[in-house]
mmCIF file of C-alpha atoms and ligand atoms in Angstrom:
data_model
loop_
_atom_site.group_PDB
_atom_site.id
_atom_site.type_symbol
_atom_site.label_atom_id
_atom_site.label_comp_id
_atom_site.label_asym_id
_atom_site.label_seq_id
_atom_site.Cartn_x
_atom_site.Cartn_y
_atom_site.Cartn_z
ATOM 1 C CA MET A 300 9.521 8.969 -34.172
ATOM 2 C CA SER A 301 8.337 12.428 -32.892
ATOM 3 C CA TYR A 302 6.402 12.475 -29.697
ATOM 4 C CA SER A 303 4.028 15.362 -29.252
ATOM 5 C CA LEU A 304 2.681 16.855 -26.135
ATOM 6 C CA GLU A 305 -0.929 15.943 -27.309
ATOM 7 C CA THR A 306 0.186 12.256 -27.865
ATOM 8 C CA TRP A 307 1.895 12.199 -24.444
ATOM 9 C CA CYS A 308 -1.172 13.704 -22.628
ATOM 10 C CA GLY A 309 -3.445 11.133 -24.390
ATOM 11 C CA ASP A 310 -1.132 8.203 -23.166
ATOM 12 C CA ALA A 311 -1.066 9.902 -19.708
ATOM 13 C CA LYS A 312 -4.858 9.901 -19.411
ATOM 14 C CA ARG A 313 -5.093 6.183 -20.464
ATOM 15 C CA ILE A 314 -2.448 5.270 -18.026
ATOM 16 C CA LEU A 315 -3.896 7.271 -15.138
ATOM 17 C CA LYS A 316 -7.342 5.561 -15.836
ATOM 18 C CA GLU A 317 -5.936 2.071 -16.143
ATOM 19 C CA LYS A 318 -3.477 1.773 -13.376
ATOM 20 C CA PRO A 319 -3.282 2.558 -9.531
ATOM 21 C CA VAL A 320 -1.690 5.913 -8.889
ATOM 22 C CA ASN A 321 1.666 4.661 -7.744
ATOM 23 C CA GLU A 322 2.088 2.529 -10.856
ATOM 24 C CA ALA A 323 0.576 5.208 -13.149
ATOM 25 C CA ARG A 324 3.229 7.705 -11.716
ATOM 26 C CA ALA A 325 6.081 5.305 -12.514
ATOM 27 C CA ALA A 326 4.748 4.737 -15.940
ATOM 28 C CA LEU A 327 4.281 8.378 -16.723
ATOM 29 C CA ALA A 328 7.829 9.246 -15.534
ATOM 30 C CA GLU A 329 9.099 6.619 -17.918
ATOM 31 C CA SER A 330 7.126 7.766 -20.942
ATOM 32 C CA LEU A 331 7.944 11.441 -20.232
ATOM 33 C CA LYS A 332 11.564 10.674 -21.083
ATOM 34 C CA GLY A 333 10.696 10.453 -24.824
ATOM 35 C CA LEU A 334 8.934 13.818 -24.754
ATOM 36 C CA LEU A 335 11.720 15.687 -22.938
ATOM 37 C CA VAL A 336 14.149 15.085 -25.795
ATOM 38 C CA ASP A 337 11.822 15.502 -28.714
ATOM 39 C CA PRO A 338 13.120 18.240 -30.945
ATOM 40 C CA GLY A 339 9.598 19.298 -31.999
ATOM 41 C CA PHE A 340 8.422 19.399 -28.486
ATOM 42 C CA ILE A 341 11.485 21.434 -27.290
ATOM 43 C CA SER A 342 11.232 23.888 -30.110
ATOM 44 C CA THR A 343 7.451 24.390 -29.506
ATOM 45 C CA HIS A 344 7.430 24.828 -25.834
ATOM 46 C CA PHE A 345 10.876 26.234 -24.832
ATOM 47 C CA ASP A 346 12.331 29.499 -26.000
ATOM 48 C CA GLU A 347 16.004 30.454 -25.579
ATOM 49 C CA GLN A 348 15.252 34.205 -25.842
ATOM 50 C CA LYS A 349 12.136 34.881 -23.903
ATOM 51 C CA GLY A 350 11.588 31.841 -21.749
ATOM 52 C CA GLU A 351 8.899 32.567 -19.112
ATOM 53 C CA PRO A 352 9.836 31.330 -15.634
ATOM 54 C CA GLN A 353 6.874 28.917 -15.722
ATOM 55 C CA LYS A 354 4.009 28.234 -18.166
ATOM 56 C CA ILE A 355 1.096 25.763 -18.151
ATOM 57 C CA ILE A 356 1.100 23.894 -21.443
ATOM 58 C CA TYR A 357 -1.577 21.468 -20.706
ATOM 59 C CA ARG A 358 -4.400 21.227 -18.239
ATOM 60 C CA ASP A 359 -6.606 18.073 -18.334
ATOM 61 C CA THR A 360 -10.153 19.092 -17.793
ATOM 62 C CA GLU A 361 -11.169 15.468 -17.009
ATOM 63 C CA LEU A 362 -8.567 14.122 -14.618
ATOM 64 C CA GLY A 363 -7.025 17.490 -13.459
ATOM 65 C CA PHE A 364 -3.431 16.855 -14.112
ATOM 66 C CA LEU A 365 -1.299 19.718 -15.346
ATOM 67 C CA VAL A 366 1.928 19.954 -17.460
ATOM 68 C CA MET A 367 4.199 22.921 -17.092
ATOM 69 C CA VAL A 368 7.538 24.042 -18.554
ATOM 70 C CA HIS A 369 10.048 26.047 -16.437
ATOM 71 C CA HIS A 370 12.895 27.989 -17.831
ATOM 72 C CA HIS A 371 15.265 28.145 -14.828
ATOM 73 C CA LYS A 372 18.028 30.844 -14.898
ATOM 74 C CA PRO A 373 21.616 29.800 -13.937
ATOM 75 C CA GLY A 374 21.856 29.552 -10.093
ATOM 76 C CA ARG A 375 18.188 29.298 -9.396
ATOM 77 C CA LYS A 376 17.692 27.607 -6.215
ATOM 78 C CA GLY A 377 14.281 26.982 -4.591
ATOM 79 C CA PRO A 378 13.431 26.492 -0.839
ATOM 80 C CA PRO A 379 12.420 23.067 0.557
ATOM 81 C CA HIS A 380 8.766 22.568 -0.042
ATOM 82 C CA ASP A 381 6.103 19.864 -0.587
ATOM 83 C CA HIS A 382 3.263 19.602 -2.994
ATOM 84 C CA GLY A 383 0.564 18.792 -0.441
ATOM 85 C CA ASP A 384 -1.539 15.911 -1.629
ATOM 86 C CA SER A 385 -0.420 16.117 -5.242
ATOM 87 C CA TRP A 386 1.964 13.751 -6.911
ATOM 88 C CA ALA A 387 4.554 15.218 -9.299
ATOM 89 C CA ILE A 388 7.000 14.234 -11.980
ATOM 90 C CA TYR A 389 9.968 16.343 -12.884
ATOM 91 C CA GLY A 390 11.940 15.870 -16.108
ATOM 92 C CA VAL A 391 14.816 17.831 -17.856
ATOM 93 C CA SER A 392 15.083 18.960 -21.481
ATOM 94 C CA LYS A 393 18.241 21.068 -21.142
ATOM 95 C CA GLY A 394 20.836 21.554 -18.455
ATOM 96 C CA TYR A 395 20.345 19.638 -15.233
ATOM 97 C CA THR A 396 18.423 19.674 -11.943
ATOM 98 C CA GLU A 397 20.234 19.125 -8.634
ATOM 99 C CA MET A 398 17.370 17.639 -6.513
ATOM 100 C CA THR A 399 17.477 17.304 -2.778
ATOM 101 C CA GLU A 400 14.945 15.300 -0.738
ATOM 102 C CA TRP A 401 14.437 16.170 2.875
ATOM 103 C CA ARG A 402 13.323 14.106 5.733
ATOM 104 C CA ARG A 403 11.054 15.664 8.489
ATOM 105 C CA GLN A 404 12.322 14.975 12.058
ATOM 106 C CA ASP A 405 9.655 16.524 14.227
ATOM 107 C CA ASP A 406 6.161 15.312 14.557
ATOM 108 C CA GLY A 407 4.439 18.392 13.208
ATOM 109 C CA SER A 408 2.613 19.226 16.432
ATOM 110 C CA LYS A 409 4.096 22.627 17.017
ATOM 111 C CA PRO A 410 2.599 25.388 14.728
ATOM 112 C CA ASP A 411 4.949 26.823 12.115
ATOM 113 C CA TYR A 412 7.857 24.670 13.521
ATOM 114 C CA ALA A 413 9.628 21.976 11.415
ATOM 115 C CA GLU A 414 12.932 20.173 11.642
ATOM 116 C CA ILE A 415 14.044 18.816 8.373
ATOM 117 C CA GLN A 416 17.344 17.110 7.340
ATOM 118 C CA PRO A 417 18.577 16.562 3.852
ATOM 119 C CA ASP A 418 18.089 12.943 2.962
ATOM 120 C CA ARG A 419 19.675 12.527 -0.522
ATOM 121 C CA THR A 420 20.790 14.766 -3.316
ATOM 122 C CA TYR A 421 21.008 13.666 -6.884
ATOM 123 C CA ARG A 422 21.220 15.030 -10.430
ATOM 124 C CA LEU A 423 18.491 14.869 -13.070
ATOM 125 C CA ASP A 424 20.290 15.273 -16.508
ATOM 126 C CA VAL A 425 18.643 15.719 -19.839
ATOM 127 C CA GLY A 426 16.210 13.029 -20.626
ATOM 128 C CA MET A 427 15.974 11.875 -16.991
ATOM 129 C CA THR A 428 12.738 12.056 -14.853
ATOM 130 C CA ALA A 429 11.773 11.411 -11.339
ATOM 131 C CA ALA A 430 8.360 10.759 -9.699
ATOM 132 C CA TYR A 431 7.288 11.844 -6.318
ATOM 133 C CA GLY A 432 4.366 10.903 -4.197
ATOM 134 C CA PRO A 433 2.265 13.475 -2.015
ATOM 135 C CA LYS A 434 4.051 15.298 0.807
ATOM 136 C CA VAL A 435 7.570 14.488 -0.382
ATOM 137 C CA ILE A 436 9.852 17.351 0.768
ATOM 138 C CA HIS A 437 12.211 18.498 -1.785
ATOM 139 C CA ASN A 438 14.153 21.411 -3.306
ATOM 140 C CA THR A 439 15.791 22.089 -6.721
ATOM 141 C CA HIS A 440 18.851 23.778 -7.720
ATOM 142 C CA HIS A 441 19.889 24.732 -11.264
ATOM 143 C CA PRO A 442 23.644 25.848 -11.085
ATOM 144 C CA GLU A 443 23.859 26.188 -14.990
ATOM 145 C CA GLY A 444 20.145 26.875 -15.680
ATOM 146 C CA ALA A 445 17.653 24.245 -17.100
ATOM 147 C CA TRP A 446 14.546 23.717 -19.047
ATOM 148 C CA VAL A 447 12.305 21.565 -16.979
ATOM 149 C CA VAL A 448 9.028 19.902 -17.499
ATOM 150 C CA ARG A 449 6.893 19.311 -14.452
ATOM 151 C CA VAL A 450 3.665 17.267 -14.390
ATOM 152 C CA THR A 451 1.424 17.535 -11.258
ATOM 153 C CA GLY A 452 -1.579 15.553 -10.394
ATOM 154 C CA CYS A 453 -3.698 18.762 -9.929
ATOM 155 C CA ASP A 454 -3.210 22.516 -10.092
ATOM 156 C CA LEU A 455 -0.934 23.158 -7.151
ATOM 157 C CA ASP A 456 -2.280 26.637 -6.734
ATOM 158 C CA ALA A 457 -5.518 25.203 -5.568
ATOM 159 C CA ILE A 458 -4.172 22.978 -2.738
ATOM 160 C CA PRO A 459 -2.385 23.783 0.639
ATOM 161 C CA ARG A 460 1.289 23.141 0.483
ATOM 162 C CA LEU A 461 4.279 23.623 2.859
ATOM 163 C CA ARG A 462 7.402 25.654 2.529
ATOM 164 C CA PHE A 463 10.303 25.153 4.980
ATOM 165 C CA THR A 464 13.131 27.317 6.129
ATOM 166 C CA PRO A 465 15.386 24.727 7.777
ATOM 167 C CA GLU A 466 17.964 27.200 9.104
ATOM 168 C CA ARG A 467 15.141 28.815 11.301
ATOM 169 C CA LYS A 468 13.246 25.509 11.716
ATOM 170 C CA GLU A 469 10.180 27.189 10.307
ATOM 171 C CA VAL A 470 7.484 25.917 8.111
ATOM 172 C CA LYS A 471 4.632 27.886 6.441
ATOM 173 C CA GLU A 472 1.645 26.957 4.340
ATOM 174 C CA PHE A 473 1.633 28.633 1.003
ATOM 175 C CA GLY A 474 -0.552 28.648 -2.104
ATOM 176 C CA ARG A 475 1.537 29.731 -5.019
ATOM 177 C CA ALA A 476 3.428 27.463 -7.383
ATOM 178 C CA ALA A 477 7.077 26.738 -6.435
ATOM 179 C CA ALA A 478 9.541 24.853 -8.484
HETATM 180 FE FE1 FE2 B 617 8.560 21.049 -6.191
#
């Protein structure tokens, strides 16, 4: 059975209205697995030839959640960052994501200063998803390139988020979308 973006978003709305956010996030991560590998979804929203780095494919005007697709080039590695107060779900349609979650060591009281340590690194392969609560520090690496779907609780460009430079023990607030 094919699973379209429209059907998934309708299910997502229902789940987000019915369940507490932590349970909803887990349920969305589970249901997204079916969409990621749907041939119709892939051919409609990803493009081998002219894949834009990132594209919004659905914005929910009622609940505010967003669905984006990312075409990551081989070797693409992003800096550690958080998504502020938004939750997020990542899923892979092609290739794989090497995800690292980081743990903050300092208390955040010194401006622009942060000590973070890698906590765990794991691989998201095709058809796999992972859900993240607010303020989780993470970075992604795509050694072989990947097609990724990312769902966020709101438009990240609208909220303050943090980007870290661990080797310099620096943190900066930023307002543009990062992978
Ligand atoms: Fe992210």
